[in-house]
Coordinates of C-alpha atoms and ligand atoms in Angstrom, one line a residue:
M9 CA 11.7 98.5 28.8
R10 CA 9.8 96.4 25.8
T11 CA 8.0 93.9 26.7
M12 CA 5.2 90.9 25.4
T13 CA 3.0 90.8 27.9
L14 CA 0.8 87.9 28.2
Q15 CA -2.6 90.2 29.7
A16 CA -4.9 87.2 29.8
P17 CA -5.6 83.7 29.1
G18 CA -6.3 82.8 26.0
E19 CA -5.6 86.1 24.5
P20 CA -2.4 87.3 22.4
L21 CA 1.2 88.7 23.3
V22 CA 0.5 92.8 23.7
E23 CA 3.9 94.3 22.6
R24 CA 3.8 97.0 25.8
E25 CA 6.1 99.4 27.6
V26 CA 6.7 99.8 30.7
A27 CA 8.7 101.8 33.4
D28 CA 12.1 99.6 33.4
P29 CA 12.3 97.4 37.0
V30 CA 14.1 98.0 40.4
A31 CA 16.4 96.3 42.3
T32 CA 15.5 97.3 46.1
G33 CA 18.2 95.1 47.6
P34 CA 22.3 94.4 46.9
H35 CA 21.6 90.6 46.8
E36 CA 18.7 91.6 43.8
A37 CA 19.8 92.2 40.6
V38 CA 18.7 93.8 37.0
I39 CA 19.8 92.3 34.0
D40 CA 19.6 93.2 30.0
V41 CA 18.1 90.1 28.5
L42 CA 20.0 89.5 25.3
G43 CA 17.1 86.1 24.5
C44 CA 14.7 84.6 25.9
G45 CA 14.0 80.8 24.9
V46 CA 10.4 80.1 24.5
C47 CA 9.0 76.7 26.3
H48 CA 6.5 74.6 26.0
S49 CA 5.1 75.8 29.7
D50 CA 4.8 78.9 28.8
L51 CA 1.5 77.6 26.4
H52 CA -0.1 75.9 29.2
V53 CA 0.5 79.7 30.9
A54 CA -0.7 81.6 28.1
D55 CA -4.0 78.9 27.7
G56 CA -4.7 79.5 31.6
H57 CA -3.3 76.0 32.8
I58 CA -0.3 76.9 35.5
G59 CA 0.9 80.6 36.5
R60 CA -0.9 83.7 36.9
T61 CA -1.8 86.6 34.3
P62 CA -0.9 89.3 32.8
I63 CA 2.4 88.5 33.2
V64 CA 5.8 88.7 31.6
L65 CA 5.5 85.1 29.7
G66 CA 10.2 82.8 29.8
H67 CA 11.7 81.6 32.0
E68 CA 15.0 80.5 29.5
V69 CA 16.3 83.2 30.2
V70 CA 19.6 84.9 29.3
G71 CA 21.5 88.0 29.5
T72 CA 23.9 90.8 30.5
D73 CA 24.4 92.1 34.3
A74 CA 26.9 94.6 34.9
R75 CA 29.0 92.7 37.7
L76 CA 28.9 89.1 36.0
G77 CA 28.4 90.3 32.1
P78 CA 26.4 87.4 30.3
V79 CA 24.8 84.7 32.5
M80 CA 21.8 82.2 32.9
V81 CA 19.3 83.2 34.8
Y82 CA 18.2 79.9 37.1
A83 CA 14.6 80.4 36.9
P84 CA 12.1 77.8 39.4
W85 CA 12.9 80.4 42.8
G86 CA 12.0 78.4 45.8
C87 CA 11.3 80.3 49.1
R88 CA 14.3 79.7 51.2
R89 CA 13.8 78.7 54.4
P90 CA 15.6 77.4 56.3
E91 CA 13.4 74.3 57.5
C92 CA 12.3 73.8 54.0
L93 CA 13.8 70.5 53.1
Q94 CA 13.3 71.1 49.9
C95 CA 15.3 74.5 49.4
A96 CA 17.7 72.8 51.5
A97 CA 18.3 70.2 49.6
G98 CA 19.4 72.3 47.3
D99 CA 16.1 71.3 45.3
E100 CA 14.0 74.6 44.5
M101 CA 12.4 73.3 41.8
I102 CA 10.8 71.1 44.1
C103 CA 9.4 73.7 47.0
A104 CA 6.5 74.0 47.9
D105 CA 6.7 77.9 47.2
S106 CA 8.6 77.6 43.7
H107 CA 7.3 81.4 42.8
E108 CA 9.4 80.9 38.8
A109 CA 10.0 83.3 36.0
G110 CA 7.3 83.2 33.8
I111 CA 4.5 81.5 35.3
W112 CA 4.3 83.8 38.1
D113 CA 6.3 86.0 38.5
D114 CA 7.5 88.6 35.7
G115 CA 10.5 86.5 33.2
G116 CA 12.1 87.1 30.2
Y117 CA 10.1 88.4 27.5
A118 CA 11.6 91.6 27.7
S119 CA 14.8 94.0 28.2
K120 CA 15.5 93.7 31.2
M121 CA 13.9 91.8 33.9
L122 CA 14.9 91.4 37.5
V123 CA 15.9 88.7 39.8
P124 CA 15.6 88.4 43.3
R125 CA 19.1 86.9 44.2
R126 CA 22.0 87.2 42.0
E127 CA 23.3 83.3 43.3
Y128 CA 20.3 82.9 40.4
L129 CA 22.8 84.9 37.8
I130 CA 25.1 81.5 36.0
P131 CA 28.5 82.7 34.2
L132 CA 28.5 82.1 31.0
D133 CA 32.1 82.1 30.4
G134 CA 32.4 81.7 27.3
L135 CA 29.6 79.9 26.0
D136 CA 27.3 81.6 23.4
P137 CA 24.5 82.5 25.4
L138 CA 21.1 82.8 22.7
E139 CA 22.6 79.1 21.3
V140 CA 22.9 77.8 24.8
A141 CA 19.5 80.1 26.2
P142 CA 17.5 76.9 26.0
L143 CA 19.4 75.3 28.5
A144 CA 18.4 77.1 31.0
C145 CA 15.0 75.0 31.1
G146 CA 15.0 72.4 28.4
G147 CA 18.6 71.4 28.6
L148 CA 18.1 70.8 32.6
T149 CA 14.9 69.5 33.1
A150 CA 16.0 67.3 30.2
F151 CA 19.5 66.3 32.2
R152 CA 17.6 66.0 35.1
A153 CA 15.5 63.4 33.9
V154 CA 18.0 61.3 32.4
R155 CA 20.3 61.6 34.7
R156 CA 17.0 60.4 37.4
A157 CA 16.0 57.8 34.6
T158 CA 19.8 55.6 34.7
S159 CA 20.6 56.8 38.3
R160 CA 19.5 52.8 39.5
F161 CA 21.8 51.8 35.9
E162 CA 24.7 48.9 36.9
P163 CA 27.3 49.6 36.1
G164 CA 29.3 49.0 32.7
R165 CA 25.8 47.0 31.6
P166 CA 24.2 47.5 28.4
A167 CA 20.9 49.4 29.1
R168 CA 17.6 50.0 27.2
V169 CA 16.3 54.1 27.5
L170 CA 13.1 55.0 25.6
V171 CA 13.0 58.2 24.5
I172 CA 9.4 60.0 23.9
G173 CA 9.2 62.9 22.1
A174 CA 11.7 63.9 20.2
G175 CA 11.4 67.9 20.6
G176 CA 14.0 70.4 22.3
L177 CA 13.8 68.3 25.8
G178 CA 14.2 64.6 23.7
Q179 CA 16.9 66.4 21.8
Y180 CA 18.8 67.4 25.2
A181 CA 17.9 63.6 26.4
V182 CA 19.5 61.7 23.8
Q183 CA 22.7 64.0 23.8
F184 CA 22.8 63.4 27.4
L185 CA 22.5 59.4 26.4
A186 CA 24.9 59.0 24.2
R187 CA 26.9 60.2 26.8
T188 CA 25.3 57.1 29.9
P189 CA 27.8 54.4 29.3
G190 CA 26.2 51.7 27.7
A191 CA 23.1 53.6 27.4
H192 CA 21.5 52.2 24.4
V193 CA 18.9 54.6 23.2
T194 CA 15.3 54.4 21.3
V195 CA 13.6 57.6 20.1
V196 CA 9.8 58.0 19.3
D197 CA 7.5 60.7 17.7
T198 CA 5.3 61.4 15.9
L199 CA 7.2 63.8 13.0
P200 CA 9.7 61.5 10.7
A201 CA 12.0 65.3 10.9
R202 CA 11.6 65.3 14.7
L203 CA 13.2 61.3 14.3
A204 CA 15.8 63.1 12.0
V205 CA 17.3 65.4 14.4
A206 CA 17.1 62.6 17.2
R207 CA 19.1 60.3 14.6
E208 CA 22.0 63.3 14.6
L209 CA 21.6 63.5 18.5
G210 CA 23.0 59.9 18.3
A211 CA 19.9 58.1 18.9
D212 CA 20.7 54.2 17.8
V213 CA 16.7 54.0 17.0
T214 CA 13.6 56.0 16.2
L215 CA 10.2 54.9 16.0
S216 CA 6.7 55.7 15.2
P217 CA 4.6 55.6 18.1
D218 CA 3.2 52.4 15.9
E219 CA 6.4 50.2 14.8
L220 CA 7.0 50.7 19.5
D221 CA 7.2 46.9 20.0
G222 CA 9.0 44.9 22.8
P223 CA 11.5 44.1 24.2
P224 CA 10.7 45.9 27.6
Y225 CA 12.9 48.9 28.2
D226 CA 14.9 49.0 31.0
A227 CA 14.0 52.8 32.0
V228 CA 11.9 55.5 29.9
V229 CA 11.6 59.1 29.8
D230 CA 8.3 60.7 28.4
F231 CA 8.7 64.9 27.3
V232 CA 5.2 64.1 26.2
G233 CA 3.3 63.1 29.4
A234 CA -0.1 62.2 27.2
E235 CA -2.1 59.7 27.8
P236 CA -0.8 57.9 25.0
T237 CA 2.5 58.3 25.9
L238 CA 2.3 57.3 29.3
R239 CA -0.3 54.2 28.4
S240 CA 2.8 53.4 26.4
A241 CA 5.6 54.2 28.9
V242 CA 4.3 51.5 31.2
A243 CA 3.4 49.3 28.7
F244 CA 7.6 49.0 27.9
V245 CA 8.7 49.7 30.9
R246 CA 10.4 46.5 31.9
R247 CA 9.6 44.5 35.5
G248 CA 12.0 46.8 38.2
G249 CA 12.8 49.6 35.5
A250 CA 12.2 53.1 35.6
V251 CA 9.4 55.5 34.7
V252 CA 10.3 59.2 34.8
L253 CA 7.3 61.3 33.3
V254 CA 8.4 64.6 32.5
G255 CA 5.1 66.0 30.0
M256 CA 3.1 67.5 31.3
F257 CA 0.1 67.1 28.4
G258 CA -2.2 66.0 31.5
G259 CA -2.2 61.6 30.6
T260 CA -2.0 59.4 34.0
V261 CA -1.9 55.4 34.6
P262 CA -3.3 53.1 37.4
F263 CA -0.7 52.5 40.0
G264 CA -1.3 49.0 41.9
L265 CA 0.0 45.9 42.0
G266 CA -0.8 43.7 39.1
R267 CA -1.6 47.2 37.0
L268 CA 2.2 47.5 36.1
P269 CA 5.2 45.9 35.8
S270 CA 5.8 44.4 39.1
E271 CA 8.0 46.8 40.9
A272 CA 9.3 49.7 37.8
W273 CA 9.9 52.6 40.0
L274 CA 6.8 55.5 38.4
T275 CA 8.6 59.5 38.7
T276 CA 7.6 62.7 37.4
S277 CA 11.0 64.7 37.0
I278 CA 11.4 69.0 37.5
W279 CA 13.0 71.4 36.1
G280 CA 16.2 70.9 37.6
S281 CA 18.6 72.8 41.0
P282 CA 20.9 75.5 40.5
A283 CA 23.5 72.8 40.9
D284 CA 22.2 71.1 38.1
L285 CA 22.3 74.1 35.8
R286 CA 25.4 74.5 36.4
A287 CA 26.1 70.9 35.8
V288 CA 25.4 71.0 32.5
L289 CA 26.3 74.7 31.5
D290 CA 30.3 72.7 33.0
L291 CA 29.5 70.2 30.5
T292 CA 28.1 72.0 27.5
R293 CA 32.0 73.9 28.2
R294 CA 33.5 70.4 28.3
E295 CA 31.7 68.5 25.7
P296 CA 29.7 71.5 23.2
L297 CA 26.2 69.9 22.6
R298 CA 24.1 70.6 19.8
H299 CA 21.5 73.2 20.1
V300 CA 18.9 72.7 17.6
V301 CA 17.8 76.4 17.1
E302 CA 16.6 78.9 15.5
Y303 CA 15.2 83.0 16.9
L304 CA 12.2 85.7 15.7
P305 CA 12.8 89.2 17.3
L306 CA 10.9 89.4 20.8
E307 CA 7.9 91.1 18.8
E308 CA 7.4 88.2 16.9
A309 CA 7.1 86.1 20.3
N310 CA 3.0 85.3 19.5
R311 CA 4.3 83.7 15.6
A312 CA 7.0 81.6 17.8
H313 CA 4.2 80.2 20.3
G314 CA 2.1 79.6 17.0
L315 CA 5.7 77.9 15.8
L316 CA 5.5 76.0 18.4
R317 CA 2.2 74.4 19.0
S318 CA 2.3 73.3 15.3
G319 CA 5.0 71.7 15.3
G320 CA 6.5 73.7 12.7
S321 CA 10.0 73.8 14.5
R322 CA 12.3 71.5 14.3
G323 CA 14.1 72.5 18.0
R324 CA 13.5 75.3 20.5
V325 CA 12.4 79.0 18.9
V326 CA 14.9 82.0 21.0
L327 CA 13.4 85.3 20.8
T328 CA 16.1 88.0 20.7
V329 CA 16.4 91.1 22.5
S330 CA 17.7 94.0 20.1
Ligands
LIG417 ZN1 10.6 75.4 30.6
LIG418 ZN1 11.1 76.0 50.1

């Protein structure tokens, strides 16, 4: 099979032909990859901040299974041991022993992929595989983050939500919030082109970071997670409000009485569960989401990374396997 392999952190990906993976038991599957979304986490692996090398990156994978047809791969694989609280609750992505495709195990920048359990193959049932590929991480992560941000809202009471970062995940979050009754959505980003997309997707207000001002928000979702954005998140949430941190750019804020709005809730939100992914795909079938996607062939994965690093893509890049 063809792969684009990361040999060592900091190096460009190289095209490598390797032996096809083989399923060793009835619970494993080998799929023919149709495409794979490129996520910011891929850059964190490429830079050596997370994961292992050598590795085949890619965790937003769609492919064809001989039995099920077109499928999406659920990629954060838990230990599934009965004594694991997180796995027992269905939250495999926060299992202490989770090993994510494309981060710890070989992923979807390849023409074939080994999936350790058939349950991780979610049938696409009519959805366009390449268009929806970013739902496997970007859409799923935004879905869970929005649900956690809005979970404590009183039904029917209008609520103001601030979304920090209008990249791929922020764009999905805006669409999920636009479907949340009572939610008034403000989006902040440094790039005007992304703010224009956010308005098209249903944002009520878009701002550059220096325009950000009160009154405080009921919930803030930070898809960047850098020092200045996380500080803004805490500065602009109301007392008793919620800050949900998703972005992995290493920002921190002090925690202590008087250091942040009283009784504000601060939480991280990581990826999503298998049930969340099924819910996202069901929602997409009922009320189609807009996927701001551009396509590049698998062999141009390095160019895709360059686009992501430079902010040169309006949304998500999906690598296609032909
Ligand atoms: Zn991702
Ligand atoms: Zn577990």
